Amino acid sequence: MYERIEPAQLDSTADGTPYSARFGDVYHTQHGALGQSRHVFLEGNQLPHRWQRKSRFVILETGFGLGLNFLTTWAAWREDPKRCDRLHFISIEKHPFSASDLAVAHRRWPELATLSARLCAQWPTLTPGHHRLWLEDGRVALTLVFGDANEALAKLDARVDAFYLDGFSPARNPDLWSARLCHQLAALAAPVATLATWSVSREVRQHLEYARFRIDKAPGFTGKSEMLRGHIAGAPEKIRSSHGREAIIVGAGLAGTSLAHRLVKRGWQVLLLDAAAGPGQGASGNLAGVLRPLPSLDDNRLARLTRAGTLAGIRHLNALGAAGHAVRWAPTGVLHLARDPQHEARQREVVDSQQPPAEFLRQVDQAEASALARWPLAVGGWWFPGSGWVQPPSLCAANIAAAGDGLSVHYGVSVGGLDRVDGLWQLRDQHGDIIAESACVILANGADIRHLAPAQTLPVRAARGQVSHLPAAEGSAPDIVVCRLGYVSPAIDGVRCAGATFLVDDDDPALRESEHADNLAKLDFILPGFSQALGELPMAGRVGFRPASPDRLPMVGAIAAPGTYPPDATLDQVAREPGLYAISGFGARGLVWSAIVAETLASQLDGDPLPLERDLVDAIDPGRFVLRRARRERFSSDG
């Protein structure tokens, strides 16, 4: 179910100390917030000493609050000449502040003004789940997890070096100090993980000790005589695969270029191959695509993934633009009209139940929908103000440009075969000659992945999609994206996109009058009578072939090896093709999936904390299909 996020309210005590009326407690000591952060959390975890000269250091905080611990840690990292290459800071917050309230609260600490401004500029929409913000040109990652800590920790995939336990007092907020939570922390701990907290509650000490933390008391900060610090006892080393930080990616569309960008930013050397003459020429070659989520009343995995993907995609587009690699896109807003009055009632139920932030989603009636579209409509629907259209080839090109020197790109290279020889994957052309070889290969080549033998466990199917191009004057209606069992874009360079068809296992690349007629019929369903105003037009458009997944979710991760599995097998028991990965199955949602799943796979390959909840990572794991096949076979034999 959807976890509604109720924002914190900015209150203060008589002396100006930030205060939570909800929990009846202050956010920090009256004797100096920054001093408390440095003494309790930095010194309590032996920082900055412990992160020095490391490639990566991971901190987990149990209550973000005003963000002062993060800002203080970030400042200490910046000032340390021996700092780690990359700092990951994960913080969980059930009641986050708005960006405007954070900015107001941070005025009390002018020495943090620069960092506060950077944080507030990227502050995410207050929706549940993970939100990863990249700072310091990708060297500092803040992963904000909005939601209940007990639920969030169970879904977190990370290897934590230091814990900041900083919730409201155990008497005011006992759930954040429970025995269950302490055991969840221990499960995430790296072998030499440390912790620190200002609390010296006897019950908290017991919970931590039962969870295998060795605890001792230390002098507290100013007005508090004692604090707790500790370290994990006997935590086993978690083994992660290593590929020497070199990889070959096959496919320069949204999937491949997004992953190449994320790997190179982590210091990898990447070779990107594509059969076309340039990036984004296959399924990613349309003039315009739609970037928006697909909510559901039960907030199912598709809804959660499309929400995470849309928000991550918008952050990525903004980051590329800020770095000077502008993408052709526009956050015009997306209007998702109801199919009929019954569907409109269900849409309204979703909004009424979840009460998402209005800047993310709100319900509009028929009159407001008509005003937004500048066209008379019969129904209302969902309005996503921050969503919009994106030109996929421009995003592919920007990903490549932003990756920099660690990326080598070769076009006009067609991979016809893939074999593993002496621990390396050899990529061969149609004549059988070796093109390149590597211990790590990622297949992002759309529907062509079906033709490579080691990927045969993936049930990828090609879905033909024809988009119609219609002449349109700049500024003509609609100047937003409108969807209703299809989509229509604003005018882009004098052309409006409408469509699209979705025909599985149809390999014909030619434009068809029948599908053009289907697109015009969809257009009239979206905007009644719109096609009649166009008059007779010659057929124009584009055909692409999208890699489709049976369950509408992408396939991202290590490719499963053929094998026989019991019906109760788990993903951990699935054998994998060593060093071979897929990023495929995007269907018609390439723009929605590409940024978030590329960051997920790059994090898996490099050993970073994952940017998605564990159950969502499992939901896109390519190994899920061999397990489903095993269960179907068992069901058939039992029947």
XYZ file of C-alpha atoms in Angstrom:
639
model
C 0.000 0.000 0.000
C 0.992 3.610 -0.563
C 2.791 5.151 2.425
C 1.519 8.691 2.640
C 4.241 11.163 3.561
C 3.133 13.774 6.076
C 5.654 16.636 6.059
C 7.180 17.976 9.254
C 6.117 21.400 10.481
C 8.772 23.946 11.401
C 8.226 25.049 15.003
C 10.607 26.284 17.674
C 10.903 26.669 21.430
C 11.019 30.051 23.151
C 14.791 30.251 22.669
C 14.512 29.460 18.940
C 15.546 25.787 19.060
C 13.748 23.821 16.273
C 11.004 21.702 17.824
C 8.624 18.940 16.715
C 5.104 19.264 18.092
C 4.335 15.801 16.677
C 6.940 14.134 18.910
C 7.172 16.757 21.655
C 10.940 16.979 21.339
C 13.647 19.275 19.987
C 15.634 18.513 16.829
C 18.968 19.186 18.510
C 20.475 20.263 21.799
C 20.123 23.855 22.915
C 23.918 23.981 23.386
C 24.827 23.971 19.677
C 23.570 21.800 16.858
C 26.736 21.748 14.768
C 28.933 21.085 17.762
C 26.677 18.173 18.689
C 26.899 16.746 15.182
C 30.686 16.949 15.166
C 31.166 15.563 18.677
C 28.540 12.818 18.708
C 28.421 11.576 15.147
C 31.712 12.479 13.481
C 34.023 11.969 16.442
C 31.856 9.159 17.783
C 32.459 7.262 14.530
C 36.153 8.296 14.354
C 35.562 10.476 11.333
C 37.122 11.778 9.210
C 39.981 9.361 10.058
C 38.075 6.190 9.111
C 37.083 7.335 5.621
C 40.528 8.606 4.662
C 42.142 7.167 1.520
C 39.211 4.817 0.917
C 37.481 4.494 -2.421
C 34.030 4.552 -0.802
C 32.537 5.152 2.631
C 28.879 4.596 3.550
C 27.015 6.294 6.399
C 23.448 5.460 7.448
C 21.393 7.864 9.556
C 18.087 6.942 11.194
C 16.557 10.417 11.202
C 17.369 13.158 8.697
C 15.456 15.887 10.518
C 16.918 19.265 9.590
C 19.815 17.633 7.746
C 22.464 19.141 10.024
C 24.331 15.863 10.475
C 24.542 15.482 6.718
C 25.642 19.073 6.135
C 28.260 18.833 8.891
C 29.559 15.547 7.492
C 29.622 16.922 3.960
C 31.539 19.985 5.154
C 34.064 17.789 6.995
C 34.530 15.654 3.881
C 35.172 18.733 1.736
C 37.761 20.062 4.174
C 39.657 16.768 4.443
C 42.526 16.464 1.911
C 42.644 12.705 2.534
C 38.889 12.218 2.047
C 37.426 9.081 0.463
C 36.810 9.100 -3.288
C 33.052 8.767 -2.847
C 30.886 9.384 0.206
C 27.469 7.737 0.403
C 25.129 9.169 3.030
C 21.813 7.328 3.460
C 19.198 8.930 5.673
C 15.698 7.793 6.562
C 12.960 10.257 7.415
C 9.281 9.556 7.996
C 8.307 13.231 8.181
C 10.617 15.274 5.928
C 10.555 19.043 5.766
C 9.736 20.914 2.594
C 12.659 22.543 0.812
C 11.407 26.001 1.795
C 11.213 25.085 5.499
C 14.695 23.564 5.372
C 16.056 26.746 3.824
C 14.432 28.859 6.551
C 15.728 26.594 9.336
C 19.271 26.595 7.950
C 19.529 30.387 8.223
C 20.576 29.857 11.844
C 23.883 28.436 10.567
C 25.285 30.850 7.964
C 28.537 28.857 7.765
C 26.496 26.142 6.005
C 24.731 28.519 3.599
C 26.494 27.309 0.441
C 25.913 23.631 1.155
C 22.343 24.267 2.300
C 21.563 26.068 -0.960
C 22.895 23.135 -2.991
C 20.890 20.659 -0.929
C 17.660 22.639 -1.094
C 18.047 23.143 -4.852
C 17.949 19.373 -5.335
C 15.496 18.566 -2.538
C 13.102 15.890 -3.862
C 9.351 15.769 -4.093
C 7.951 14.402 -0.819
C 6.859 11.016 -2.130
C 7.623 7.665 -0.483
C 10.694 5.657 -1.415
C 14.314 6.314 -2.286
C 15.585 9.598 -3.722
C 19.286 9.744 -4.652
C 20.887 13.168 -4.983
C 24.370 13.572 -6.474
C 26.558 16.371 -5.167
C 30.197 17.408 -5.622
C 30.234 16.244 -9.257
C 29.137 12.762 -8.240
C 31.552 12.304 -5.342
C 28.899 12.723 -2.637
C 25.642 10.769 -2.866
C 22.764 11.548 -0.526
C 20.119 8.830 -0.615
C 17.002 10.069 1.157
C 14.510 7.376 2.123
C 11.111 8.831 2.910
C 9.021 6.470 4.994
C 8.917 4.429 8.178
C 12.416 3.316 9.196
C 11.389 -0.184 10.290
C 9.933 -0.893 6.851
C 12.615 0.981 4.935
C 15.577 -0.774 6.550
C 14.177 -4.187 5.619
C 14.211 -3.122 1.959
C 17.586 -1.377 1.980
C 20.536 -2.959 0.155
C 23.748 -1.377 1.432
C 26.986 -2.151 3.233
C 27.282 0.464 5.955
C 30.531 1.660 7.530
C 29.094 4.059 10.121
C 25.695 4.551 11.738
C 24.247 7.807 13.047
C 21.390 6.957 15.431
C 19.633 10.295 15.732
C 15.894 9.952 16.148
C 13.799 11.765 18.702
C 14.239 10.404 22.213
C 13.293 6.740 22.860
C 10.543 7.910 25.192
C 9.022 10.109 22.448
C 9.645 7.895 19.406
C 10.270 4.305 20.590
C 9.856 2.751 17.123
C 13.134 4.310 15.999
C 15.047 2.572 18.811
C 13.359 -0.841 18.810
C 15.056 -4.235 19.029
C 13.884 -4.991 15.492
C 15.460 -1.819 14.127
C 18.770 -2.509 15.862
C 18.910 -5.993 14.323
C 18.159 -4.495 10.909
C 21.089 -2.136 11.360
C 23.372 -5.030 12.234
C 22.310 -6.868 9.068
C 23.504 -3.896 7.006
C 26.809 -3.455 8.830
C 30.187 -3.772 7.149
C 32.739 -5.887 9.076
C 34.202 -2.950 11.012
C 31.106 -0.746 11.145
C 30.788 1.735 14.002
C 27.851 3.596 15.506
C 27.268 6.642 17.632
C 24.276 8.208 19.340
C 23.569 10.805 21.959
C 21.115 8.446 23.706
C 22.327 6.387 26.688
C 18.994 4.690 27.365
C 19.473 1.323 29.069
C 16.920 -0.249 26.751
C 18.697 1.106 23.673
C 22.007 -0.303 24.937
C 20.410 -3.705 25.426
C 18.837 -3.727 21.952
C 22.161 -2.829 20.350
C 24.100 -5.422 22.338
C 21.601 -8.151 21.470
C 22.076 -7.147 17.816
C 25.857 -7.832 18.075
C 27.061 -4.278 18.629
C 29.687 -3.814 21.314
C 28.750 -0.640 23.163
C 30.565 1.698 25.522
C 29.836 5.101 26.984
C 31.819 8.201 26.116
C 31.667 11.813 27.294
C 28.640 13.559 25.838
C 28.354 16.980 24.285
C 28.335 20.019 26.596
C 25.132 19.726 28.640
C 24.939 15.930 28.348
C 27.417 13.928 30.417
C 27.408 10.740 28.317
C 26.750 9.331 24.838
C 27.019 5.873 23.279
C 29.407 4.612 20.675
C 30.085 1.110 19.447
C 31.115 -1.252 16.705
C 29.767 -4.409 15.136
C 31.080 -7.686 16.514
C 31.914 -10.525 14.164
C 30.055 -9.341 11.078
C 30.848 -11.589 8.076
C 32.401 -10.046 5.000
C 29.926 -9.718 2.139
C 31.410 -10.951 -1.098
C 30.813 -8.803 -4.158
C 31.912 -9.640 -7.663
C 34.646 -7.602 -9.293
C 35.195 -7.064 -13.002
C 38.274 -4.842 -12.842
C 36.088 -1.761 -13.460
C 36.077 -2.295 -17.212
C 33.031 -3.180 -19.259
C 31.623 -3.451 -22.753
C 28.078 -2.237 -23.340
C 26.254 -3.324 -26.485
C 23.682 -0.729 -27.554
C 23.807 3.080 -27.568
C 20.149 3.759 -26.895
C 18.616 5.042 -23.669
C 19.562 1.901 -21.740
C 23.158 1.648 -22.890
C 24.102 5.329 -22.787
C 22.492 5.820 -19.370
C 24.456 2.898 -17.945
C 27.687 4.021 -19.632
C 27.297 7.454 -18.039
C 26.731 6.030 -14.562
C 29.676 3.607 -14.786
C 32.147 6.156 -16.131
C 31.146 8.561 -13.359
C 32.270 5.823 -10.957
C 35.679 5.587 -12.595
C 35.022 2.677 -14.945
C 36.457 2.352 -18.440
C 33.604 1.560 -20.825
C 33.521 0.520 -24.477
C 30.116 1.266 -26.043
C 29.200 -0.484 -29.302
C 26.229 0.095 -31.577
C 25.293 -1.156 -35.031
C 23.808 2.189 -36.077
C 25.642 5.291 -37.247
C 24.924 7.233 -34.060
C 23.273 7.090 -30.636
C 19.555 6.563 -30.134
C 18.771 5.288 -33.622
C 16.740 2.201 -32.682
C 13.813 2.034 -30.262
C 15.192 5.248 -28.695
C 14.978 7.201 -31.948
C 11.573 8.853 -31.709
C 11.156 12.601 -31.971
C 9.464 12.769 -28.569
C 8.551 10.392 -25.772
C 6.636 10.827 -22.527
C 8.180 10.922 -19.045
C 5.513 10.376 -16.383
C 4.526 7.806 -13.717
C 1.596 5.385 -13.590
C -0.001 5.441 -10.105
C -2.220 2.726 -8.694
C -4.471 2.527 -5.652
C -2.437 -0.304 -4.100
C 0.869 1.365 -5.066
C 2.035 -1.822 -6.759
C 5.531 -2.414 -8.073
C 4.809 -0.872 -11.459
C 3.492 2.268 -9.766
C 6.479 2.499 -7.417
C 8.995 1.904 -10.200
C 7.440 4.419 -12.574
C 7.317 6.997 -9.761
C 10.966 6.383 -8.870
C 11.923 6.339 -12.542
C 10.127 9.562 -13.409
C 11.602 11.489 -10.493
C 15.104 10.098 -11.114
C 14.736 10.884 -14.809
C 13.840 14.519 -14.132
C 16.777 14.884 -11.726
C 19.095 13.388 -14.356
C 17.831 15.728 -17.087
C 18.329 18.734 -14.831
C 21.818 17.564 -13.850
C 22.845 17.110 -17.483
C 21.622 20.599 -18.311
C 23.415 22.113 -15.326
C 26.641 20.442 -16.495
C 26.309 21.990 -19.952
C 24.896 18.930 -21.736
C 21.392 20.136 -22.465
C 18.767 17.638 -23.573
C 15.834 18.564 -25.756
C 12.952 18.234 -23.338
C 10.264 20.351 -21.710
C 8.422 19.877 -18.400
C 5.174 20.995 -20.013
C 3.131 18.782 -17.717
C 1.348 15.599 -18.707
C -2.437 15.248 -18.662
C -3.531 11.602 -18.328
C -7.230 11.621 -19.199
C -9.637 9.025 -17.893
C -10.979 6.483 -20.370
C -14.551 6.974 -19.142
C -16.427 8.309 -16.080
C -15.847 5.065 -14.158
C -12.114 5.277 -14.760
C -12.163 8.933 -13.750
C -13.737 7.945 -10.429
C -10.955 5.396 -9.854
C -8.330 8.007 -10.682
C -9.879 10.376 -8.175
C -9.903 7.621 -5.544
C -6.144 7.191 -5.979
C -5.493 10.904 -5.450
C -7.912 11.211 -2.535
C -6.418 8.169 -0.823
C -2.739 8.920 -1.347
C -2.852 12.733 -1.245
C 0.429 13.103 -3.143
C 2.179 16.480 -3.344
C 0.297 18.720 -5.767
C 3.498 19.445 -7.695
C 3.730 15.714 -8.423
C 0.092 14.752 -9.113
C -3.376 16.148 -8.691
C -6.824 15.353 -10.057
C -8.440 17.817 -12.465
C -12.064 17.861 -13.579
C -13.341 18.130 -17.147
C -13.311 21.922 -17.147
C -9.744 22.261 -15.871
C -8.532 19.462 -18.137
C -10.030 21.292 -21.118
C -8.300 24.497 -20.063
C -4.941 22.740 -19.679
C -5.228 21.065 -23.081
C -6.800 24.136 -24.692
C -9.300 21.758 -26.253
C -12.868 20.770 -25.266
C -12.730 17.446 -23.447
C -15.422 15.144 -22.091
C -13.589 13.909 -18.966
C -10.977 14.942 -16.442
C -8.015 12.956 -15.196
C -4.564 13.034 -13.642
C -2.342 16.095 -14.037
C 1.412 15.631 -13.564
C 2.755 19.228 -13.518
C 6.460 18.328 -13.455
C 6.382 15.696 -16.182
C 6.747 16.306 -19.900
C 8.235 15.219 -23.203
C 11.827 14.262 -23.974
C 13.629 13.754 -27.274
C 15.385 10.403 -26.680
C 18.301 10.740 -29.176
C 19.297 14.040 -27.571
C 19.336 12.343 -24.161
C 21.509 9.524 -25.518
C 23.942 12.064 -26.986
C 24.031 14.042 -23.722
C 24.741 10.878 -21.700
C 27.721 10.148 -23.943
C 29.033 13.722 -23.831
C 28.682 13.912 -20.037
C 30.504 10.596 -19.531
C 33.776 12.087 -20.688
C 37.120 10.418 -21.288
C 36.308 7.093 -19.637
C 33.947 6.194 -22.484
C 34.963 4.966 -25.929
C 32.156 4.713 -28.495
C 32.183 2.782 -31.762
C 29.256 2.952 -34.190
C 28.559 0.717 -37.159
C 29.594 -2.343 -35.139
C 27.114 -5.220 -35.265
C 27.481 -7.980 -32.679
C 26.431 -11.302 -34.168
C 27.739 -13.707 -31.538
C 28.822 -13.907 -27.914
C 30.926 -16.675 -26.361
C 32.774 -17.104 -23.077
C 36.378 -18.226 -23.514
C 38.978 -18.427 -20.735
C 36.999 -16.194 -18.401
C 36.290 -13.506 -21.001
C 33.243 -12.775 -23.120
C 34.201 -12.571 -26.782
C 31.967 -10.453 -29.004
C 32.005 -11.558 -32.633
C 30.730 -10.020 -35.845
C 28.531 -11.759 -38.419
C 31.611 -13.453 -39.896
C 32.692 -14.914 -36.558
C 35.640 -12.556 -36.106
C 36.343 -11.189 -32.627
C 35.327 -7.544 -32.195
C 36.273 -7.129 -28.530
C 36.428 -9.088 -25.290
C 35.895 -8.372 -21.625
C 35.126 -10.051 -18.317
C 32.060 -7.823 -18.017
C 29.527 -7.351 -20.824
C 26.151 -5.632 -20.580
C 23.560 -6.238 -23.282
C 21.493 -3.103 -23.899
C 20.813 -3.758 -27.575
C 17.028 -3.659 -27.470
C 15.119 -6.408 -29.228
C 18.334 -7.692 -30.841
C 19.226 -9.270 -27.506
C 17.014 -12.187 -28.615
C 19.617 -13.248 -31.174
C 22.475 -13.791 -28.712
C 22.546 -17.341 -27.345
C 23.641 -16.591 -23.740
C 20.571 -14.374 -23.298
C 18.027 -17.015 -24.249
C 16.626 -17.204 -20.699
C 15.201 -13.707 -21.237
C 11.687 -13.754 -22.743
C 12.240 -10.528 -24.686
C 9.833 -9.921 -27.556
C 10.020 -7.207 -30.188
C 7.069 -4.810 -30.214
C 6.603 -2.786 -33.377
C 5.576 0.786 -32.663
C 4.531 3.306 -35.295
C 4.318 6.983 -34.367
C 2.529 9.439 -36.653
C 4.069 12.844 -37.380
C 1.562 15.631 -37.943
C 2.287 19.205 -39.052
C 1.784 21.696 -36.227
C 2.417 25.384 -35.714
C 4.536 26.326 -32.720
C 2.351 27.252 -29.767
C -0.757 25.568 -31.181
C -2.972 23.472 -28.911
C -2.168 21.349 -27.109
C 1.080 22.718 -25.736
C 1.233 19.959 -23.107
C 1.404 16.176 -23.448
C -2.025 14.547 -23.349
C -2.528 10.784 -22.890
C -5.564 8.545 -23.192
C -4.754 5.030 -24.485
C -2.149 6.822 -26.576
C -0.410 10.162 -26.482
C -0.106 13.421 -28.382
C 2.815 15.800 -27.968
C 3.086 19.559 -28.328
C 4.525 20.940 -31.553
C 8.265 20.221 -31.783
C 10.067 21.768 -34.749
C 6.748 22.048 -36.560
C 5.784 18.407 -35.943
C 3.346 16.870 -33.472
C 3.763 13.183 -32.472
C 0.711 10.991 -32.039
C 0.469 7.309 -31.325
C 1.697 4.811 -30.863
C 0.889 1.319 -32.024
C 2.231 -1.720 -30.142
C 2.326 -4.919 -32.207
C 4.311 -7.833 -30.785
C 6.392 -10.096 -33.056
C 5.831 -7.991 -36.163
C 9.195 -7.252 -37.822
C 7.980 -5.157 -40.769
C 9.854 -1.788 -40.683
C 7.622 -0.015 -43.239
C 5.089 2.679 -42.377
C 1.500 1.458 -42.710
C -1.633 3.365 -43.578
C -3.649 1.115 -41.253
C -1.530 2.034 -38.214
C -1.561 5.695 -39.220
C -5.352 5.476 -39.194
C -5.202 3.803 -35.763
C -3.077 6.667 -34.461
C -5.500 9.246 -35.808
C -8.362 7.382 -34.138
C -6.429 7.472 -30.852
C -5.832 11.162 -31.402
C -9.564 11.768 -31.723
C -10.179 9.694 -28.583
C -7.715 11.953 -26.749
C -8.812 15.255 -28.326
C -12.288 14.802 -29.836
C -12.459 15.962 -33.463
C -8.785 16.944 -33.631
C -7.898 14.887 -36.712
C -10.780 16.354 -38.729
C -9.279 19.823 -38.309
C -6.058 18.576 -39.929
C -7.656 17.735 -43.270
C -6.065 15.261 -45.676
C -2.433 14.685 -44.832
C 0.255 12.482 -46.350
C 1.312 9.672 -44.038
C 4.469 10.509 -42.109
C 6.026 8.998 -39.026
C 8.531 6.518 -37.689
C 8.611 2.793 -36.897
C 10.700 1.402 -34.037
C 11.010 -1.994 -32.364
C 10.875 -1.968 -28.588
C 12.091 -4.821 -26.364
C 8.982 -5.919 -24.472
C 8.759 -7.842 -21.205
C 5.887 -10.236 -20.341
C 5.194 -8.514 -17.004
C 5.687 -4.917 -18.234
C 8.732 -4.474 -15.971
C 12.289 -4.081 -17.244
C 14.941 -6.811 -17.067
C 17.999 -5.461 -15.279
C 20.837 -7.420 -13.729
C 22.873 -10.592 -14.130
C 21.504 -12.887 -16.834
C 20.288 -16.265 -15.595
C 22.022 -19.368 -16.900
C 19.844 -22.224 -18.203
C 19.022 -24.723 -15.521
C 16.401 -26.700 -13.656
C 15.077 -25.242 -10.419
C 12.630 -26.444 -7.777
C 9.379 -24.447 -7.656
C 10.331 -22.924 -4.297
C 13.738 -21.677 -5.462
C 14.704 -18.066 -4.755
C 16.596 -15.509 -6.823
C 19.689 -16.126 -4.722
C 19.686 -19.726 -5.937
C 19.523 -18.883 -9.639
C 22.749 -19.624 -11.502
C 24.058 -16.676 -13.515
C 26.134 -16.245 -16.611
C 29.341 -14.914 -15.014
C 29.991 -11.297 -15.920
C 27.035 -11.037 -18.319
C 24.243 -8.552 -17.632
C 21.107 -7.240 -19.312
C 19.357 -3.899 -19.269
C 16.330 -4.542 -21.451
C 12.576 -5.018 -21.569
C 11.770 -1.303 -21.462
C 8.788 -1.597 -23.798
C 7.208 1.826 -24.293
C 8.720 3.227 -21.060
C 12.366 3.717 -21.967
C 12.377 7.304 -20.738
C 10.770 6.292 -17.455
C 13.069 3.359 -16.735
C 16.455 4.386 -18.117
C 17.909 6.653 -15.409
C 16.798 4.664 -12.367
C 17.666 1.193 -13.655
C 21.019 2.363 -15.033
C 21.895 3.736 -11.595
C 20.704 0.457 -10.053
C 22.850 -1.754 -12.281
C 25.863 0.556 -11.980
C 25.493 0.412 -8.186
C 25.337 -3.392 -8.292
C 28.424 -3.628 -10.482
C 30.443 -1.198 -8.363
C 29.265 -2.309 -4.914
C 27.389 0.884 -4.014
C 24.196 1.062 -1.944
C 21.277 0.452 -4.270
C 18.962 3.352 -5.193
C 15.830 1.197 -5.086
C 14.148 -0.913 -2.439
C 15.250 -4.547 -2.382
C 11.846 -5.883 -3.482
C 11.859 -3.575 -6.516
C 15.364 -4.736 -7.445
C 14.091 -8.323 -7.239
C 11.078 -7.378 -9.369
C 13.351 -6.374 -12.281
C 15.891 -9.174 -11.828
C 16.242 -11.190 -15.084
C 16.353 -14.380 -13.019
C 12.670 -14.053 -12.163
C 11.682 -15.696 -15.432
C 13.506 -18.999 -14.878
C 11.807 -19.263 -11.477
C 8.389 -18.605 -12.986
C 9.064 -21.224 -15.612
C 9.930 -23.727 -12.881
C 6.705 -22.963 -11.037
C 4.626 -23.273 -14.210
C 6.223 -26.609 -15.016
C 5.529 -27.870 -11.507
C 1.922 -26.690 -11.761
C 1.513 -28.412 -15.152
C 2.948 -31.696 -13.873
C 0.754 -31.605 -10.760
C -2.291 -30.949 -12.920
